[in-house]
C-alpha angles and dihedrals in degrees: 000000000000096000090053092052090048091053091051091051092049092050091051091051091049090050092051091049092050091052095049115117118255119246112268115262112254111239099177129244119302094248093057092044091052094051090048091049093050092050091049090050091051090051090049093244090140101167092053091046090053090054092052096048092042090052090057092050094047100041101032105030093154097045114106087233089067091070093053090044089056092055090047090050088057088049091055092054089046091052089050089052088241090139097166091055090046090051090053093053095043094046092050090050093048093050095043098044107024093160098047117126090239094061096098089054092046092050091050090050091048090053090051094046093051089047092054093049094046118120128229120283093263091059137064112307100201094117091053089051090051091050091051091047094054096041092047090052089050091051095048098039100039107025093158096050119115088226089059092055092047091049097050095089090050092050091050090049092051091051089049090053090057090049090049088052092055091046092049093051093043091052091047091053090049093051091049092050094249093132099164091052090047091052092051094053096043095046088049089053092052091051098042100038107025094159098046125118113257098046089125090056091048091052090050093054092043088055090049094046093053092045090054090051092049096250095133096166093057091043090054091046093057091042091055091049089051094050095043099042098035107025093158095048118121087228092058089052091045092055091047091053091046091053092051091051091050091053091052092049091049091051092052098038117112115252114252112222122241091239092058092050090047092054092052092051093049092054093054100042100076092051093052094049098042101042110024108042106048095053089051091060092054095044092054091071126107117319095344099138101147141076106194093200095062123086119250122220118204128196124187143152091253138006131195125186132195109200098191093050092040087229130140127183123197117197135189126026092356117194121184117189131191108174103292094353119099128187119191124191144143092239135012122189116194129193115201130212114248091216104044101017088228125131110275098176134004133189121203117194135184125024093002115191127174119192130183121159106301094348121094131173127185130185143137094252138017132189122199113194110186095183095053091034091230134138116199123190119193137194124014093004118188121176121185123187112176104305094340119101132192128185133181146124096255126024122180122188117197103206100196093048094039086225130142126203117194125194125188128219116268107280092015134083130235112243135205128181118197118187116213114252 
């Protein structure tokens, strides 16, 4: 019996030995790993460098060397031109350690990464906006840093790209005969980027836009600005030549008889009286801001579209214009119809303001439902029409019924003030 027991004991010992944990693999101390990683980065052995810096972060997460290793990991991705991966590392570092001494360097690198991933001016500009955001923070938070001084040319170039974008879109609208839309984009450029290159070109197209729309006074105003502020510009000379040609054409043009002009006016008059004026009287009632048959032009700091979902989002200083109607908001989300490609529903959020002639509405949110023919204003709603004033927490306007429903905040009453006519 003894030999059998001995065998059982030996088997148990062997089993215990086989289940024992292996000794942890030695990865080296963080200082040595860091030096090795830096040397590998210098020799362009990027994959090996990534392993060294990652080893420091994984095995020594609380060691001060782990912070520097994280920045260096971003540098490896940057050297590989893997800018999206570099952005991920730098952004995580910035958000996790906002007061670290390496933050100025990280912000400068972020500005450069976003710059290198930015698309052309006819595409989405969100990366350029991100670059400006990070470089502006660097400039304001660390004005004395050497990285701030080195990044100033890049920041100026990013702002110029946004100005170029507005100029590009404004010129496109002009060439496609969408003069109101062109004016909106170009005037926005003048206001937002007054020191950008290309202002002379913007003034030229603003003059042309207004001339095409018959606003000769405004056309002359922009022309004078162009000639006075940019006398040597090719666009100033182009307008001067154009004016001379117009004078010659006018001198040689055949005189149109009064009878012919009179006939033309008589043909147009019945249409203007019968079709245009009566609808105006009805549309001037209540909250009726919109004319669904008119095109809407929208300007914003950035725009992103999703073709499959038929969804477009406009962000940053959004201005929507439909003739004399203006909608201002921080964000506007628009859902398009698959059949007609027109806006079915739109959501405006943040500092919403709607202005048309003597009617003004303000709220925190607004919903425009074209299918239901409803306009809903939410949160701190104030509607002013002439001397009449309406306030509430939720205001719904039923367009087809020309009916308004006002709800007050809980514990408060809705209020309307109607001045006698």
